mmCIF file of C-alpha atoms and ligand atoms in Angstrom:
data_model
loop_
_atom_site.group_PDB
_atom_site.id
_atom_site.type_symbol
_atom_site.label_atom_id
_atom_site.label_comp_id
_atom_site.label_asym_id
_atom_site.label_seq_id
_atom_site.Cartn_x
_atom_site.Cartn_y
_atom_site.Cartn_z
ATOM 1 C CA UNK I 1 1.988 28.468 4.496
ATOM 2 C CA UNK I 2 3.206 31.782 3.009
ATOM 3 C CA UNK I 3 4.358 32.956 6.441
ATOM 4 C CA UNK I 4 6.467 29.855 7.112
ATOM 5 C CA UNK I 5 10.198 30.050 6.449
ATOM 6 C CA UNK I 6 10.703 27.133 4.101
ATOM 7 C CA UNK I 7 13.341 25.542 1.935
ATOM 8 C CA UNK I 8 12.373 23.388 -1.040
ATOM 9 C CA UNK I 9 13.603 19.792 -0.658
ATOM 10 C CA UNK I 10 12.075 18.174 -3.730
ATOM 11 C CA UNK I 11 9.522 18.946 -6.345
ATOM 12 C CA UNK I 12 7.854 15.619 -7.149
ATOM 13 C CA UNK I 13 5.333 14.559 -9.745
ATOM 14 C CA UNK I 14 2.508 15.247 -7.354
ATOM 15 C CA UNK I 15 3.806 17.474 -4.630
ATOM 16 C CA UNK I 16 6.425 19.825 -3.290
ATOM 17 C CA UNK I 17 8.309 18.916 -0.115
ATOM 18 C CA UNK I 18 9.719 21.765 1.943
ATOM 19 C CA UNK I 19 11.882 21.708 5.042
ATOM 20 C CA UNK I 20 10.401 24.074 7.616
ATOM 21 C CA UNK I 21 11.377 25.232 11.083
ATOM 22 C CA UNK I 22 8.299 25.031 13.236
ATOM 23 C CA UNK I 23 7.811 24.793 16.972
ATOM 24 C CA UNK I 24 11.615 24.805 17.227
ATOM 25 C CA UNK I 25 11.825 21.598 15.198
ATOM 26 C CA UNK I 26 12.913 20.763 11.678
ATOM 27 C CA UNK I 27 9.854 19.375 9.914
ATOM 28 C CA UNK I 28 8.796 18.427 6.388
ATOM 29 C CA UNK I 29 5.866 20.141 4.721
ATOM 30 C CA UNK I 30 4.226 18.278 1.851
ATOM 31 C CA UNK I 31 2.039 20.405 -0.367
ATOM 32 C CA UNK I 32 0.016 19.243 -3.348
ATOM 33 C CA UNK I 33 -0.220 22.188 -5.751
ATOM 34 C CA UNK I 34 -2.815 22.728 -8.465
ATOM 35 C CA UNK I 35 -2.334 20.700 -11.621
ATOM 36 C CA UNK I 36 -3.464 23.163 -14.296
ATOM 37 C CA UNK I 37 -3.912 20.431 -16.915
ATOM 38 C CA UNK I 38 -6.577 18.642 -14.851
ATOM 39 C CA UNK I 39 -10.214 19.651 -14.603
ATOM 40 C CA UNK I 40 -10.427 22.043 -11.659
ATOM 41 C CA UNK I 41 -12.987 20.103 -9.616
ATOM 42 C CA UNK I 42 -11.355 16.723 -10.248
ATOM 43 C CA UNK I 43 -7.966 18.150 -9.339
ATOM 44 C CA UNK I 44 -9.319 19.567 -6.082
ATOM 45 C CA UNK I 45 -11.014 16.290 -5.227
ATOM 46 C CA UNK I 46 -7.844 14.283 -5.887
ATOM 47 C CA UNK I 47 -5.621 16.632 -3.909
ATOM 48 C CA UNK I 48 -8.058 16.629 -1.014
ATOM 49 C CA UNK I 49 -8.565 12.868 -0.903
ATOM 50 C CA UNK I 50 -4.860 12.092 -1.262
ATOM 51 C CA UNK I 51 -3.902 14.548 1.474
ATOM 52 C CA UNK I 52 -6.517 13.126 3.804
ATOM 53 C CA UNK I 53 -5.624 9.521 2.956
ATOM 54 C CA UNK I 54 -1.895 10.164 3.353
ATOM 55 C CA UNK I 55 -2.372 11.719 6.750
ATOM 56 C CA UNK I 56 -4.532 8.831 8.019
ATOM 57 C CA UNK I 57 -2.378 6.084 6.560
ATOM 58 C CA UNK I 58 0.962 7.535 7.746
ATOM 59 C CA UNK I 59 -0.445 7.378 11.246
ATOM 60 C CA UNK I 60 -2.216 4.038 10.869
ATOM 61 C CA UNK I 61 0.706 2.027 9.509
ATOM 62 C CA UNK I 62 2.930 3.269 12.331
ATOM 63 C CA UNK I 63 0.635 1.440 14.744
ATOM 64 C CA UNK I 64 1.489 -1.747 12.794
ATOM 65 C CA UNK I 65 5.201 -1.187 13.410
ATOM 66 C CA UNK I 66 6.130 0.419 10.090
ATOM 67 C CA UNK I 67 8.248 3.539 10.681
ATOM 68 C CA UNK I 68 6.657 6.625 9.089
ATOM 69 C CA UNK I 69 7.111 10.332 9.823
ATOM 70 C CA UNK I 70 4.765 11.495 12.601
ATOM 71 C CA UNK I 71 2.129 13.942 11.358
ATOM 72 C CA UNK I 72 2.054 17.203 13.325
ATOM 73 C CA UNK I 73 -0.410 19.289 11.377
ATOM 74 C CA UNK I 74 -2.729 18.868 8.408
ATOM 75 C CA UNK I 75 -4.722 21.419 6.437
ATOM 76 C CA UNK I 76 -6.921 19.417 4.085
ATOM 77 C CA UNK I 77 -8.390 22.463 2.329
ATOM 78 C CA UNK I 78 -4.903 23.765 1.480
ATOM 79 C CA UNK I 79 -3.693 20.244 0.698
ATOM 80 C CA UNK I 80 -0.749 20.271 3.058
ATOM 81 C CA UNK I 81 0.697 18.065 5.764
ATOM 82 C CA UNK I 82 3.456 18.930 8.219
ATOM 83 C CA UNK I 83 5.319 15.865 9.468
ATOM 84 C CA UNK I 84 8.676 14.880 10.926
ATOM 85 C CA UNK I 85 11.572 15.488 8.596
ATOM 86 C CA UNK I 86 13.621 12.319 8.194
ATOM 87 C CA UNK I 87 17.194 13.253 7.550
ATOM 88 C CA UNK I 88 18.642 10.657 5.247
ATOM 89 C CA UNK I 89 18.644 9.389 1.697
ATOM 90 C CA UNK I 90 16.201 7.606 -0.560
ATOM 91 C CA UNK I 91 16.889 3.902 -1.089
ATOM 92 C CA UNK I 92 16.977 4.868 -4.781
ATOM 93 C CA UNK I 93 19.960 7.176 -4.164
ATOM 94 C CA UNK I 94 21.782 4.564 -2.093
ATOM 95 C CA UNK I 95 21.729 2.005 -4.892
ATOM 96 C CA UNK I 96 24.914 2.644 -6.824
ATOM 97 C CA UNK I 97 26.797 4.261 -3.942
ATOM 98 C CA UNK I 98 26.386 1.549 -1.298
ATOM 99 C CA UNK I 99 27.778 -1.974 -1.299
ATOM 100 C CA UNK I 100 25.698 -4.795 -2.756
ATOM 101 C CA UNK I 101 25.565 -6.319 0.733
ATOM 102 C CA UNK I 102 24.100 -3.142 2.250
ATOM 103 C CA UNK I 103 21.519 -2.807 -0.529
ATOM 104 C CA UNK I 104 20.536 -6.459 -0.061
ATOM 105 C CA UNK I 105 20.070 -5.892 3.651
ATOM 106 C CA UNK I 106 18.031 -2.694 3.064
ATOM 107 C CA UNK I 107 15.832 -4.473 0.516
ATOM 108 C CA UNK I 108 15.305 -7.294 3.002
ATOM 109 C CA UNK I 109 14.056 -4.694 5.491
ATOM 110 C CA UNK I 110 11.853 -3.069 2.818
ATOM 111 C CA UNK I 111 10.313 -6.487 2.096
ATOM 112 C CA UNK I 112 9.615 -6.995 5.790
ATOM 113 C CA UNK I 113 7.871 -3.618 6.077
ATOM 114 C CA UNK I 114 5.712 -4.374 3.026
ATOM 115 C CA UNK I 115 4.952 -7.800 4.468
ATOM 116 C CA UNK I 116 3.825 -6.246 7.764
ATOM 117 C CA UNK I 117 1.470 -3.911 5.907
ATOM 118 C CA UNK I 118 0.076 -6.635 3.649
ATOM 119 C CA UNK I 119 -0.512 -8.968 6.604
ATOM 120 C CA UNK I 120 -2.780 -6.270 8.003
ATOM 121 C CA UNK I 121 -4.453 -5.821 4.617
ATOM 122 C CA UNK I 122 -2.842 -2.468 3.878
ATOM 123 C CA UNK I 123 -1.200 -1.655 0.543
ATOM 124 C CA UNK I 124 1.242 1.203 -0.010
ATOM 125 C CA UNK I 125 0.090 1.963 -3.542
ATOM 126 C CA UNK I 126 3.450 3.311 -4.777
ATOM 127 C CA UNK I 127 6.162 1.076 -3.325
ATOM 128 C CA UNK I 128 9.147 2.477 -5.204
ATOM 129 C CA UNK I 129 12.695 2.986 -3.964
ATOM 130 C CA UNK I 130 12.144 6.785 -3.865
ATOM 131 C CA UNK I 131 9.492 6.324 -1.236
ATOM 132 C CA UNK I 132 11.898 4.624 1.157
ATOM 133 C CA UNK I 133 14.085 6.945 3.230
ATOM 134 C CA UNK I 134 17.084 5.543 5.120
ATOM 135 C CA UNK I 135 18.123 7.865 7.937
ATOM 136 C CA UNK I 136 21.606 8.665 9.229
ATOM 137 C CA UNK I 137 21.349 5.760 11.730
ATOM 138 C CA UNK I 138 20.409 3.382 8.870
ATOM 139 C CA UNK I 139 16.814 3.135 10.068
ATOM 140 C CA UNK I 140 14.279 2.715 7.267
ATOM 141 C CA UNK I 141 11.185 4.904 6.945
ATOM 142 C CA UNK I 142 8.366 4.691 4.424
ATOM 143 C CA UNK I 143 6.795 7.852 2.961
ATOM 144 C CA UNK I 144 4.247 8.832 0.299
ATOM 145 C CA UNK I 145 1.003 7.229 1.480
ATOM 146 C CA UNK I 146 -1.402 9.218 -0.732
ATOM 147 C CA UNK I 147 -2.362 6.054 -2.623
ATOM 148 C CA UNK I 148 -2.322 3.659 0.329
ATOM 149 C CA UNK I 149 -5.423 1.635 1.137
ATOM 150 C CA UNK I 150 -6.882 -0.422 3.941
ATOM 151 C CA UNK I 151 -8.933 -3.628 3.470
ATOM 152 C CA UNK I 152 -6.674 -4.599 0.594
ATOM 153 C CA UNK I 153 -7.481 -7.657 -1.516
ATOM 154 C CA UNK I 154 -4.998 -10.194 -2.924
ATOM 155 C CA UNK I 155 -5.239 -8.309 -6.223
ATOM 156 C CA UNK I 156 -4.238 -4.999 -4.582
ATOM 157 C CA UNK I 157 -1.321 -6.653 -2.784
ATOM 158 C CA UNK I 158 -0.297 -8.312 -6.046
ATOM 159 C CA UNK I 159 -0.264 -4.875 -7.700
ATOM 160 C CA UNK I 160 2.018 -3.554 -4.912
ATOM 161 C CA UNK I 161 4.489 -6.407 -5.550
ATOM 162 C CA UNK I 162 4.192 -5.949 -9.303
ATOM 163 C CA UNK I 163 4.979 -2.213 -8.987
ATOM 164 C CA UNK I 164 7.957 -2.911 -6.780
ATOM 165 C CA UNK I 165 9.320 -5.490 -9.201
ATOM 166 C CA UNK I 166 8.748 -3.070 -12.062
ATOM 167 C CA UNK I 167 10.764 -0.379 -10.253
ATOM 168 C CA UNK I 168 13.656 -2.784 -9.744
ATOM 169 C CA UNK I 169 13.557 -3.830 -13.385
ATOM 170 C CA UNK I 170 13.399 -0.315 -14.805
ATOM 171 C CA UNK I 171 15.362 1.791 -12.315
ATOM 172 C CA UNK I 172 17.833 -0.673 -10.842
ATOM 173 C CA UNK I 173 18.234 -3.191 -13.646
ATOM 174 C CA UNK I 174 21.877 -3.965 -12.850
ATOM 175 C CA UNK I 175 21.092 -4.973 -9.244
ATOM 176 C CA UNK I 176 17.516 -6.099 -9.815
ATOM 177 C CA UNK I 177 18.059 -9.785 -9.029
ATOM 178 C CA UNK I 178 19.768 -9.157 -5.693
ATOM 179 C CA UNK I 179 17.222 -6.496 -4.773
ATOM 180 C CA UNK I 180 14.210 -8.604 -5.673
ATOM 181 C CA UNK I 181 15.516 -11.722 -3.978
ATOM 182 C CA UNK I 182 16.301 -9.865 -0.744
ATOM 183 C CA UNK I 183 12.970 -8.033 -0.740
ATOM 184 C CA UNK I 184 11.075 -11.278 -1.292
ATOM 185 C CA UNK I 185 13.056 -13.025 1.473
ATOM 186 C CA UNK I 186 12.018 -10.298 3.905
ATOM 187 C CA UNK I 187 8.444 -10.318 2.626
ATOM 188 C CA UNK I 188 8.072 -14.097 2.949
ATOM 189 C CA UNK I 189 9.785 -14.116 6.356
ATOM 190 C CA UNK I 190 7.013 -11.882 7.689
ATOM 191 C CA UNK I 191 4.083 -13.153 5.636
ATOM 192 C CA UNK I 192 4.610 -16.931 5.793
ATOM 193 C CA UNK I 193 1.897 -18.808 3.889
ATOM 194 C CA UNK I 194 0.061 -15.562 3.101
ATOM 195 C CA UNK I 195 2.832 -14.629 0.649
ATOM 196 C CA UNK I 196 2.124 -17.409 -1.856
ATOM 197 C CA UNK I 197 -1.212 -16.200 -3.322
ATOM 198 C CA UNK I 198 0.051 -12.607 -3.473
ATOM 199 C CA UNK I 199 3.213 -13.543 -5.356
ATOM 200 C CA UNK I 200 1.219 -15.772 -7.698
ATOM 201 C CA UNK I 201 -1.152 -12.845 -8.359
ATOM 202 C CA UNK I 202 1.792 -10.506 -9.014
ATOM 203 C CA UNK I 203 2.987 -12.986 -11.692
ATOM 204 C CA UNK I 204 -0.503 -13.075 -13.178
ATOM 205 C CA UNK I 205 -0.650 -9.267 -13.289
ATOM 206 C CA UNK I 206 2.666 -9.191 -15.090
ATOM 207 C CA UNK I 207 1.402 -11.736 -17.653
ATOM 208 C CA UNK I 208 -1.793 -9.732 -18.178
ATOM 209 C CA UNK I 209 0.316 -6.638 -18.853
ATOM 210 C CA UNK I 210 2.268 -8.466 -21.550
ATOM 211 C CA UNK I 211 -0.839 -8.922 -23.687
ATOM 212 C CA UNK I 212 -2.220 -5.399 -23.364
HETATM 213 N N1 ATP H 301 8.955 13.433 5.909
HETATM 214 C C1 ATP H 301 9.953 13.389 5.051
HETATM 215 N N2 ATP H 301 11.237 13.455 5.486
HETATM 216 C C2 ATP H 301 12.264 13.407 4.609
HETATM 217 N N3 ATP H 301 12.120 13.306 3.280
HETATM 218 C C3 ATP H 301 10.869 13.234 2.795
HETATM 219 C C4 ATP H 301 9.725 13.262 3.646
HETATM 220 N N4 ATP H 301 8.617 13.179 2.870
HETATM 221 C C5 ATP H 301 9.052 13.091 1.612
HETATM 222 N N5 ATP H 301 10.399 13.109 1.544
HETATM 223 C C6 ATP H 301 11.251 13.058 0.346
HETATM 224 O O1 ATP H 301 10.595 13.731 -0.706
HETATM 225 C C7 ATP H 301 10.329 12.848 -1.801
HETATM 226 C C8 ATP H 301 8.982 13.183 -2.429
HETATM 227 O O2 ATP H 301 7.962 13.000 -1.449
HETATM 228 P P1 ATP H 301 6.720 12.059 -1.739
HETATM 229 O O3 ATP H 301 7.191 10.799 -2.309
HETATM 230 O O4 ATP H 301 5.926 12.011 -0.495
HETATM 231 O O5 ATP H 301 5.943 12.941 -2.793
HETATM 232 P P2 ATP H 301 5.572 12.677 -4.340
HETATM 233 O O6 ATP H 301 4.775 13.808 -4.793
HETATM 234 O O7 ATP H 301 5.031 11.339 -4.507
HETATM 235 O O8 ATP H 301 6.898 12.758 -5.047
HETATM 236 P P3 ATP H 301 7.285 11.848 -6.300
HETATM 237 O O9 ATP H 301 6.285 12.173 -7.333
HETATM 238 O O10 ATP H 301 8.684 12.280 -6.566
HETATM 239 O O11 ATP H 301 7.174 10.418 -5.780
HETATM 240 C C9 ATP H 301 10.397 11.448 -1.182
HETATM 241 O O12 ATP H 301 10.760 10.524 -2.158
HETATM 242 C C10 ATP H 301 11.445 11.609 -0.105
HETATM 243 O O13 ATP H 301 12.741 11.502 -0.653
HETATM 244 MG MG1 MG H 302 7.050 9.652 -3.956
#
């Protein structure tokens, strides 16, 4: 890692993303650094399990038809993954600079991708607009799979929808209705009857939250 020529792209809550030149390609390196405020062993366990999970799930969901960066290299003990670098912008950054029509169409696509995952009992775990990258050809990619899970229950899918709705309400409040409606249209289009219990559970989760 020290020997790689790298340029910092973002420093997130959990990780640092670098752009690296490797094997003659431009790739992204995601590294989960130590969190000094956590107990050492717990921190190590979390960083290891999230790195391993992210690597597996990035690859698994692609087989379902959800675009994710291809993983080229993983070093679990150093908590790093090298994957394709997607040149583009976060959906979060596009809101505010793109037309309402374009955002609606991107959200529709986001809903479809979530629907595809949920139909196969996979949850993303952190379905926010920062974890959606739209490339220069307008193709949508999902990233950040450290909290993703297989064999998801209705409750877990409901939490995914609840988190997404929460992001729209808190980060994109001025466009939240359009964004939510378009996302749900895409989600229902893919999920059919399977959507109903998940959306009902997401409402229940929201209600539970109100009384806590
Ligand atoms: N392979 C990639 N290609 C292009 N951009 C990427 C790639 N992976 C991550 N990013 C960008 O870096 C940001 C942070 O990465 P990621 O979400 O995986 O880490 P994180 O630790 O969860 O960060 P945060 O706490 O900010 O969500 C993403 O929101 C995305 O904009
Ligand atoms: Mg993220």
